[in-house]
Amino acid sequence: MNQAAAGVDWSVPRRTHPWSIVVNAVHEARRVLSGLVVAVVSGRALGGGELVEVIIPVAAALLGVLAWVRTSFRVAPEEFRLDSGVLFRQSRTARFDRIQAVDVDQPVLARMFGLAELRLQLGGGRHGHFRLACVRQEEAARLRAFLLSRVEQVVAVEGHAGTNQQADEGEPGAQRALAYHGGVPYGLESDEVALAVVPHGRFLASWALSPAVWFAALAAAANIAVVATGSVHALSGTIPETIAAIGLAWERLQRYYGFTLSLSRDGIRLRHGLLNRYAQTVPVNRLQAIEISQPLLWRAAGWARVRMNVAGYAHGGGRGEPGRRTTAVLLPVAPVGEAFAVVGHLLGIQFADVRLRPVPDRARWRAFFWRRSYAFGFDDTVVIARRGLLHPRYSVIPHVKVQSLHLIQGPWQRSLSLASVALHTARGPVRILLRHRDIAEAQQFLEEQSTRSATARRIAV
């Protein structure tokens, strides 16, 4: 590839921006200080352990300069390489054939300095994640564009597209660099189609109706009542839980505010964030399963949430990033009809054409109230399972993504000639379980689904 066309020679080792020392130091110290705040407000004295926790971020800040000098990155002919380490040197590589997504994040402190983080999501679970923090927005955008173009070339070669045809089509790296010339890609590009944009008013209303916000409000009200009655000593047992509840509610607000879902040749692009901003790309072929749910408090407004299982994002975390980081929300809130339309467009299906089969009448002896919500159906592309009476959920899994099948039959089910079938895929929030089916129907579905999944995988290859 013509490196000059992409604007930068990425084969030359480069360092992150000097201001990344401050950003990374604050990032590490924040987690320690949050524990100290809880300790202080809950009435616990600072002992030796807390003092050590104070010293840790100070020492980390002093070592940050040396760590920055010893950290470099570059793009080799077949991989991305990140070298780091002060006392013990380590060199991590990400081969282009294993890169599943390249995301760009902007924590609020990085935004103040005009910086951004680059995150590479690889196959391989927990330790298959790279975090490059921090580089300038323009540099992050150009590097992301260049890496994606190299990934496309590798996929094209593996798919027998031929290097000559790739060369005739032009340099994708150069095209992407031009497309991203304005910096971090938080705006729609010319090759994107917007599928859903969450209005601020709808998101704030849905956030106010979420259990996390209600619990945080009740916890705060309880603490105010305790102070008003003069029982201040009782705060030591409630303050930590209140801080955790408020933190959870705030995290949802600032993470998914301004949510935009679009589709491009790279895949599904998600942009969101109030203070910290996120730009994520999920290849469509990495979607393993999708769930459309209608929380009880949202049903009067006709809203739904869409979540997904994505290969490579299941465990979250990795070296240098928190373990809770996941990519699970495809659409935080949308009208029910829009949610079904978006999922149908992504998977190429029509929900209305898939007939859902209810459970047998004798299932009332196993699940008297909930049996009315259990149903499933399938077509040539997907399997759909429905469950939930107060909180309806529709789980969808393509045949090609089914990794294994599991028939379950407890003692009570055996007495009623019933069984459940679990369809397994990559780990994530979406579970597909066909509950309380007739035993003959479950066994027949198990055999036929094995054939459907095997056929779909052969066609996909």
Coordinates of C-alpha atoms in Angstrom, one line a residue:
M1 CA 0.0 0.0 0.0
N2 CA 1.1 3.5 -0.7
Q3 CA 1.8 4.9 2.8
A4 CA 2.1 8.4 1.5
A5 CA -1.4 8.2 0.2
A6 CA -2.7 7.5 3.6
G7 CA -0.9 10.7 4.8
V8 CA 1.5 9.0 7.3
D9 CA 4.2 6.4 7.2
W10 CA 2.9 4.1 9.9
S11 CA 5.8 1.7 9.6
V12 CA 8.0 4.1 11.5
P13 CA 7.7 3.7 15.4
R14 CA 5.7 6.5 16.9
R15 CA 4.9 7.6 20.4
T16 CA 1.6 8.6 21.9
H17 CA 1.0 12.3 22.6
P18 CA 2.9 13.7 25.7
W19 CA -0.4 14.8 27.3
S20 CA -1.4 11.1 27.4
I21 CA 0.8 11.0 30.6
V22 CA -1.7 13.2 32.4
V23 CA -4.7 11.4 30.9
N24 CA -3.5 7.9 31.9
A25 CA -2.4 9.1 35.4
V26 CA -5.9 10.5 36.1
H27 CA -7.5 7.4 34.6
E28 CA -5.6 5.1 37.0
A29 CA -5.9 7.5 40.0
R30 CA -9.6 7.9 39.7
R31 CA -10.4 4.3 40.6
V32 CA -8.2 4.5 43.7
L33 CA -9.6 7.8 44.8
S34 CA -13.2 6.6 44.4
G35 CA -12.5 3.9 47.1
L36 CA -11.0 6.6 49.4
V37 CA -14.1 8.8 49.1
V38 CA -16.3 5.9 50.1
A39 CA -14.0 5.2 53.0
V40 CA -14.1 8.7 54.2
V41 CA -17.8 9.4 53.9
S42 CA -18.7 6.1 55.5
G43 CA -16.7 7.0 58.6
R44 CA -13.7 4.7 58.3
A45 CA -10.4 6.1 59.3
L46 CA -7.5 6.2 56.9
G47 CA -5.3 3.3 57.9
G48 CA -2.1 2.0 56.4
G49 CA -4.0 0.4 53.5
E50 CA -5.6 3.7 52.5
L51 CA -2.3 5.6 52.8
V52 CA -0.7 3.1 50.4
E53 CA -3.5 3.7 48.0
V54 CA -2.7 7.4 48.1
I55 CA 0.9 6.8 47.3
I56 CA 0.1 4.5 44.4
P57 CA -1.3 7.1 42.0
V58 CA 1.6 9.5 42.9
A59 CA 4.2 6.9 42.1
A60 CA 2.2 6.0 38.9
A61 CA 2.4 9.7 37.8
L62 CA 6.1 9.8 38.4
L63 CA 6.6 6.6 36.4
G64 CA 4.2 7.8 33.7
V65 CA 6.9 9.9 32.0
L66 CA 9.3 7.0 31.8
A67 CA 6.6 4.7 30.6
W68 CA 5.7 7.2 27.9
V69 CA 9.3 7.3 26.7
R70 CA 9.4 3.5 26.6
T71 CA 6.1 3.1 24.7
S72 CA 5.8 3.1 20.9
F73 CA 3.6 1.7 18.2
R74 CA 3.9 1.0 14.5
V75 CA 2.2 -0.9 11.7
A76 CA 4.3 -3.8 10.4
P77 CA 3.5 -5.4 7.0
E78 CA 1.2 -8.0 8.6
E79 CA 0.4 -6.7 12.1
F80 CA 0.0 -3.8 14.5
R81 CA 2.8 -3.7 17.1
L82 CA 2.7 -2.0 20.5
D83 CA 6.0 -2.0 22.5
S84 CA 6.0 -0.9 26.1
G85 CA 7.4 -1.6 29.6
V86 CA 9.9 0.2 31.9
L87 CA 11.6 -2.6 33.8
F88 CA 10.1 -5.5 31.8
R89 CA 9.8 -4.9 28.1
Q90 CA 6.8 -6.4 26.3
S91 CA 5.8 -6.4 22.6
R92 CA 2.2 -7.1 21.7
T93 CA 1.1 -7.7 18.2
A94 CA -2.3 -7.8 16.5
R95 CA -2.4 -9.6 13.2
F96 CA -4.7 -8.0 10.6
D97 CA -6.5 -11.3 10.1
R98 CA -7.5 -11.3 13.8
I99 CA -8.7 -7.7 14.1
Q100 CA -12.5 -7.7 14.4
A101 CA -13.1 -4.0 15.1
V102 CA -11.2 -0.7 15.6
D103 CA -13.0 1.7 18.0
V104 CA -12.2 5.3 18.8
D105 CA -13.1 6.7 22.3
Q106 CA -12.7 10.1 23.8
P107 CA -12.8 10.3 27.6
V108 CA -13.7 13.8 28.8
L109 CA -10.1 14.6 29.9
A110 CA -8.8 13.5 26.5
R111 CA -11.3 15.7 24.8
M112 CA -10.0 18.7 26.7
F113 CA -6.5 18.1 25.2
G114 CA -7.9 17.2 21.7
L115 CA -6.9 13.5 22.1
A116 CA -8.5 10.2 21.5
E117 CA -8.0 6.5 22.4
L118 CA -7.8 3.7 19.9
R119 CA -9.1 0.3 20.9
L120 CA -8.5 -2.8 18.8
Q121 CA -10.9 -5.7 19.4
L122 CA -9.4 -9.1 18.5
G123 CA -10.5 -12.7 18.6
G124 CA -9.3 -14.5 21.6
G125 CA -11.5 -13.3 24.5
R126 CA -10.3 -11.4 27.6
H127 CA -6.7 -10.7 26.5
G128 CA -7.5 -10.0 22.9
H129 CA -7.9 -6.2 23.3
F130 CA -5.5 -3.3 22.7
R131 CA -5.8 0.2 24.2
L132 CA -3.7 2.9 22.6
A133 CA -4.0 6.0 24.7
C134 CA -3.7 8.7 23.7
V135 CA -3.0 10.3 20.3
R136 CA -4.4 13.4 18.5
Q137 CA -7.9 13.1 17.1
E138 CA -6.7 13.4 13.6
E139 CA -4.0 10.8 14.1
A140 CA -6.4 8.4 15.7
A141 CA -8.8 8.8 12.8
R142 CA -6.1 8.2 10.2
L143 CA -4.7 5.2 12.0
R144 CA -8.1 3.7 12.4
A145 CA -8.8 4.2 8.7
F146 CA -5.4 2.7 7.7
L147 CA -5.9 -0.4 9.9
L148 CA -9.4 -1.0 8.6
S149 CA -8.1 -0.8 5.0
R150 CA -5.3 -3.4 5.8
V151 CA -7.9 -5.6 7.4
E152 CA -10.1 -5.3 4.2
Q153 CA -7.1 -6.3 2.1
V154 CA -6.4 -9.4 4.2
V155 CA -10.1 -10.4 4.1
A156 CA -10.1 -9.9 0.3
V157 CA -7.0 -12.1 -0.1
E158 CA -8.4 -14.8 2.1
G159 CA -11.7 -14.6 0.1
H160 CA -9.8 -15.1 -3.1
A161 CA -10.5 -11.6 -4.3
G162 CA -7.0 -11.3 -5.8
T163 CA -4.4 -8.6 -5.2
N164 CA -4.7 -7.3 -8.8
Q165 CA -8.4 -6.6 -8.4
Q166 CA -7.8 -4.9 -5.1
A167 CA -5.2 -2.6 -6.7
D168 CA -7.5 -1.8 -9.6
E169 CA -10.2 -0.6 -7.1
G170 CA -7.8 2.0 -5.7
E171 CA -6.2 2.5 -2.3
P172 CA -8.9 2.1 0.4
G173 CA -6.6 3.5 2.9
A174 CA -6.3 6.7 1.0
Q175 CA -10.1 6.9 0.6
R176 CA -10.7 6.4 4.3
A177 CA -8.0 9.0 5.2
L178 CA -9.9 11.5 3.1
A179 CA -13.2 10.5 4.6
Y180 CA -11.8 11.0 8.1
H181 CA -9.9 14.2 7.4
G182 CA -12.0 16.1 9.9
G183 CA -10.8 14.1 12.9
V184 CA -12.5 11.4 15.1
P185 CA -15.4 10.0 13.1
Y186 CA -18.4 11.2 15.2
G187 CA -20.3 12.5 12.2
L188 CA -22.0 10.5 9.4
E189 CA -19.9 9.9 6.3
S190 CA -20.9 9.8 2.7
D191 CA -21.0 6.0 2.6
E192 CA -23.2 5.6 5.7
V193 CA -26.9 5.1 6.0
A194 CA -28.5 6.2 9.3
L195 CA -30.7 3.5 10.7
A196 CA -31.7 5.1 14.0
V197 CA -31.1 8.3 15.9
V198 CA -32.2 8.5 19.5
P199 CA -33.7 12.0 20.3
H200 CA -32.4 13.5 23.5
G201 CA -35.9 13.9 25.0
R202 CA -36.8 10.3 24.4
F203 CA -33.5 9.1 25.9
L204 CA -33.8 11.3 29.0
A205 CA -37.4 10.1 29.5
S206 CA -36.4 6.4 29.2
W207 CA -33.4 7.0 31.5
A208 CA -35.8 8.6 34.1
L209 CA -38.0 5.5 33.9
S210 CA -35.1 3.0 34.4
P211 CA -34.8 1.1 37.7
A212 CA -31.3 2.3 38.3
V213 CA -32.5 6.0 38.4
W214 CA -35.4 5.1 40.7
F215 CA -33.1 3.1 43.1
A216 CA -30.6 6.0 43.1
A217 CA -33.4 8.5 43.9
L218 CA -34.8 6.4 46.7
A219 CA -31.3 5.8 48.2
A220 CA -30.6 9.5 48.1
A221 CA -34.0 10.3 49.7
A222 CA -33.3 7.8 52.4
N223 CA -30.0 9.4 53.2
I224 CA -31.6 12.8 53.4
A225 CA -34.2 11.5 55.7
V226 CA -31.5 10.0 58.0
V227 CA -29.7 13.3 58.2
A228 CA -33.0 15.1 58.9
T229 CA -33.8 12.8 61.8
G230 CA -30.3 13.3 63.3
S231 CA -29.1 9.7 62.9
V232 CA -26.0 10.7 61.1
H233 CA -24.1 7.6 62.4
A234 CA -26.4 5.4 60.3
L235 CA -25.0 6.9 57.1
S236 CA -21.9 4.7 57.2
G237 CA -24.0 1.8 56.1
T238 CA -26.0 3.5 53.3
I239 CA -23.5 5.9 51.7
P240 CA -21.5 3.3 49.7
E241 CA -24.7 1.8 48.2
T242 CA -26.0 5.2 47.4
I243 CA -22.8 6.2 45.6
A244 CA -22.8 3.0 43.7
A245 CA -26.5 3.5 42.6
I246 CA -25.9 7.1 41.5
G247 CA -22.7 6.0 39.7
L248 CA -24.7 3.3 37.8
A249 CA -27.4 5.7 36.8
W250 CA -24.9 8.4 35.7
E251 CA -22.9 5.8 33.7
R252 CA -25.9 4.9 31.6
L253 CA -26.8 8.6 31.1
Q254 CA -23.3 9.8 30.0
R255 CA -22.6 6.6 27.9
Y256 CA -25.6 6.4 25.7
Y257 CA -26.6 10.0 25.4
G258 CA -26.8 11.2 21.7
F259 CA -26.9 7.6 20.4
T260 CA -26.7 7.2 16.6
L261 CA -26.8 3.9 14.7
S262 CA -25.7 3.7 11.1
L263 CA -24.7 1.2 8.6
S264 CA -21.6 1.4 6.3
R265 CA -19.4 -0.9 4.3
D266 CA -17.4 -1.5 7.5
G267 CA -20.5 -2.7 9.4
I268 CA -22.6 -1.2 12.1
R269 CA -21.4 2.1 13.5
L270 CA -22.4 3.2 17.0
R271 CA -21.7 6.8 18.1
H272 CA -22.7 8.0 21.6
G273 CA -21.6 9.7 24.7
L274 CA -22.2 12.9 26.7
L275 CA -18.9 13.6 28.3
N276 CA -16.9 10.6 27.2
R277 CA -17.6 10.0 23.5
Y278 CA -17.4 6.6 21.8
A279 CA -17.2 5.6 18.1
Q280 CA -17.5 1.9 17.6
T281 CA -17.8 -0.3 14.5
V282 CA -19.3 -3.8 14.7
P283 CA -19.0 -5.9 11.6
V284 CA -22.4 -7.3 10.7
N285 CA -20.9 -10.9 10.4
R286 CA -19.8 -10.6 14.1
L287 CA -23.4 -10.3 15.3
Q288 CA -24.2 -13.6 17.0
A289 CA -27.7 -12.9 18.5
I290 CA -30.0 -10.0 19.1
E291 CA -32.7 -9.3 21.8
I292 CA -35.5 -6.8 21.6
S293 CA -37.0 -6.2 25.0
Q294 CA -39.8 -4.0 26.4
P295 CA -39.2 -3.0 30.0
L296 CA -42.4 -2.8 32.1
L297 CA -42.1 0.9 32.7
W298 CA -41.6 1.6 29.0
R299 CA -44.6 -0.3 27.7
A300 CA -47.0 2.5 28.1
A301 CA -44.8 4.7 25.9
G302 CA -44.3 1.8 23.4
W303 CA -40.5 1.8 23.7
A304 CA -38.0 -1.1 23.4
R305 CA -34.3 -1.7 23.9
V306 CA -32.1 -3.7 21.6
R307 CA -29.1 -5.7 22.8
M308 CA -26.7 -8.0 21.1
N309 CA -24.0 -10.6 21.5
V310 CA -20.9 -9.8 19.5
A311 CA -18.0 -12.2 18.9
G312 CA -14.8 -10.8 20.4
Y313 CA -16.5 -8.4 22.8
A314 CA -18.0 -11.0 25.2
H315 CA -15.5 -10.9 28.0
G316 CA -14.6 -7.2 27.7
G317 CA -11.5 -5.8 29.2
G318 CA -7.9 -6.7 28.6
R319 CA -4.6 -5.3 29.6
G320 CA -4.9 -1.7 30.5
E321 CA -8.7 -1.4 30.4
P322 CA -11.5 -2.2 32.8
G323 CA -13.1 -5.6 32.7
R324 CA -16.6 -4.3 32.6
R325 CA -16.1 -2.8 29.1
T326 CA -18.5 -4.5 26.7
T327 CA -20.4 -3.8 23.5
A328 CA -23.9 -5.0 24.2
V329 CA -26.3 -2.2 23.4
L330 CA -27.4 -1.9 19.8
L331 CA -30.1 0.6 20.5
P332 CA -30.8 2.0 24.0
V333 CA -34.4 3.1 23.3
A334 CA -36.6 3.2 20.3
P335 CA -40.3 2.7 19.4
V336 CA -41.1 -1.0 19.2
G337 CA -41.9 -0.8 15.5
E338 CA -38.6 0.9 14.8
A339 CA -36.6 -1.6 16.9
F340 CA -38.1 -4.6 14.9
A341 CA -37.5 -2.8 11.6
V342 CA -33.8 -2.1 12.5
V343 CA -33.2 -5.7 13.5
G344 CA -35.0 -7.0 10.5
H345 CA -32.9 -4.8 8.2
L346 CA -29.7 -6.0 9.7
L347 CA -30.5 -9.7 9.6
G348 CA -32.5 -9.5 6.4
I349 CA -35.8 -10.9 7.8
Q350 CA -39.4 -10.0 8.2
F351 CA -40.7 -10.7 11.7
A352 CA -44.3 -10.8 10.5
D353 CA -43.4 -13.8 8.2
V354 CA -42.1 -15.9 11.1
R355 CA -45.0 -17.7 12.8
L356 CA -44.5 -18.2 16.5
R357 CA -45.7 -21.4 18.0
P358 CA -47.1 -21.4 21.6
V359 CA -46.3 -24.0 24.2
P360 CA -48.7 -27.0 24.7
D361 CA -51.7 -26.4 27.0
R362 CA -50.4 -28.9 29.6
A363 CA -47.4 -26.5 30.2
R364 CA -49.8 -24.6 32.5
W365 CA -49.0 -27.1 35.2
R366 CA -45.3 -26.1 34.9
A367 CA -45.6 -22.4 34.3
F368 CA -49.2 -21.3 34.9
F369 CA -48.8 -17.5 34.4
W370 CA -45.7 -17.3 32.2
R371 CA -46.6 -20.0 29.6
R372 CA -48.7 -17.5 27.6
S373 CA -45.5 -15.6 26.8
Y374 CA -43.4 -18.6 25.7
A375 CA -43.3 -19.1 22.0
F376 CA -40.8 -19.7 19.2
G377 CA -40.5 -19.9 15.4
F378 CA -38.0 -20.1 12.6
D379 CA -37.5 -19.5 8.9
D380 CA -34.7 -20.1 6.5
T381 CA -32.5 -17.5 8.2
V382 CA -33.1 -17.2 11.9
V383 CA -34.7 -18.7 15.0
I384 CA -36.9 -16.4 17.2
A385 CA -37.8 -17.1 20.8
R386 CA -40.2 -15.1 22.9
R387 CA -40.5 -15.0 26.7
G388 CA -41.6 -12.6 29.4
L389 CA -45.1 -11.6 30.4
L390 CA -44.5 -8.3 32.1
H391 CA -41.1 -7.7 30.4
P392 CA -41.4 -9.2 26.9
R393 CA -38.2 -10.3 25.2
Y394 CA -37.7 -11.5 21.6
S395 CA -34.4 -13.2 21.1
V396 CA -33.2 -13.8 17.5
I397 CA -30.3 -15.9 16.4
P398 CA -29.2 -16.7 12.8
H399 CA -28.8 -20.4 11.9
V400 CA -25.2 -19.8 11.0
K401 CA -24.4 -18.5 14.5
V402 CA -25.7 -21.5 16.4
Q403 CA -22.6 -23.1 18.0
S404 CA -24.3 -25.9 19.9
L405 CA -27.7 -27.2 21.0
H406 CA -28.7 -28.5 24.4
L407 CA -31.9 -30.3 25.3
I408 CA -33.0 -29.9 28.9
Q409 CA -35.6 -31.9 30.8
G410 CA -36.2 -31.6 34.5
P411 CA -38.2 -34.1 36.6
W412 CA -41.4 -31.9 36.5
Q413 CA -41.0 -31.5 32.7
R414 CA -40.6 -35.3 32.3
S415 CA -43.8 -35.9 34.1
L416 CA -45.6 -33.6 31.6
S417 CA -43.6 -34.8 28.5
L418 CA -42.1 -31.4 28.1
A419 CA -38.5 -30.3 27.4
S420 CA -36.5 -27.1 26.8
V421 CA -33.9 -26.5 24.1
A422 CA -31.0 -24.0 24.5
L423 CA -29.2 -22.6 21.5
H424 CA -25.7 -21.5 22.3
T425 CA -23.6 -18.8 20.7
A426 CA -20.9 -16.3 21.7
R427 CA -21.2 -15.1 25.3
G428 CA -23.3 -12.0 25.9
P429 CA -26.5 -10.7 27.4
V430 CA -28.7 -12.5 24.9
R431 CA -29.9 -16.1 25.8
I432 CA -31.9 -18.2 23.5
L433 CA -34.0 -20.8 25.3
L434 CA -37.1 -22.5 24.0
R435 CA -39.0 -23.3 27.1
H436 CA -41.5 -26.1 27.9
R437 CA -41.9 -27.6 24.4
D438 CA -43.5 -30.9 23.7
I439 CA -40.7 -33.6 24.0
A440 CA -41.3 -34.9 20.4
E441 CA -41.3 -31.4 19.0
A442 CA -38.1 -30.5 21.0
Q443 CA -36.3 -33.6 19.7
Q444 CA -37.4 -33.0 16.1
F445 CA -36.3 -29.3 16.3
L446 CA -32.9 -30.4 17.8
E447 CA -32.2 -32.7 14.8
E448 CA -33.5 -30.3 12.1
Q449 CA -31.7 -27.3 13.6
S450 CA -28.4 -29.1 13.6
T451 CA -28.9 -29.6 9.9
R452 CA -30.0 -26.0 9.3
S453 CA -27.0 -24.6 11.1
A454 CA -24.5 -26.9 9.3
T455 CA -26.0 -26.0 5.9
A456 CA -25.9 -22.3 6.7
R457 CA -22.2 -22.5 7.7
R458 CA -21.3 -24.3 4.5
I459 CA -23.1 -21.6 2.4
A460 CA -21.4 -18.9 4.4
V461 CA -18.0 -20.3 3.7

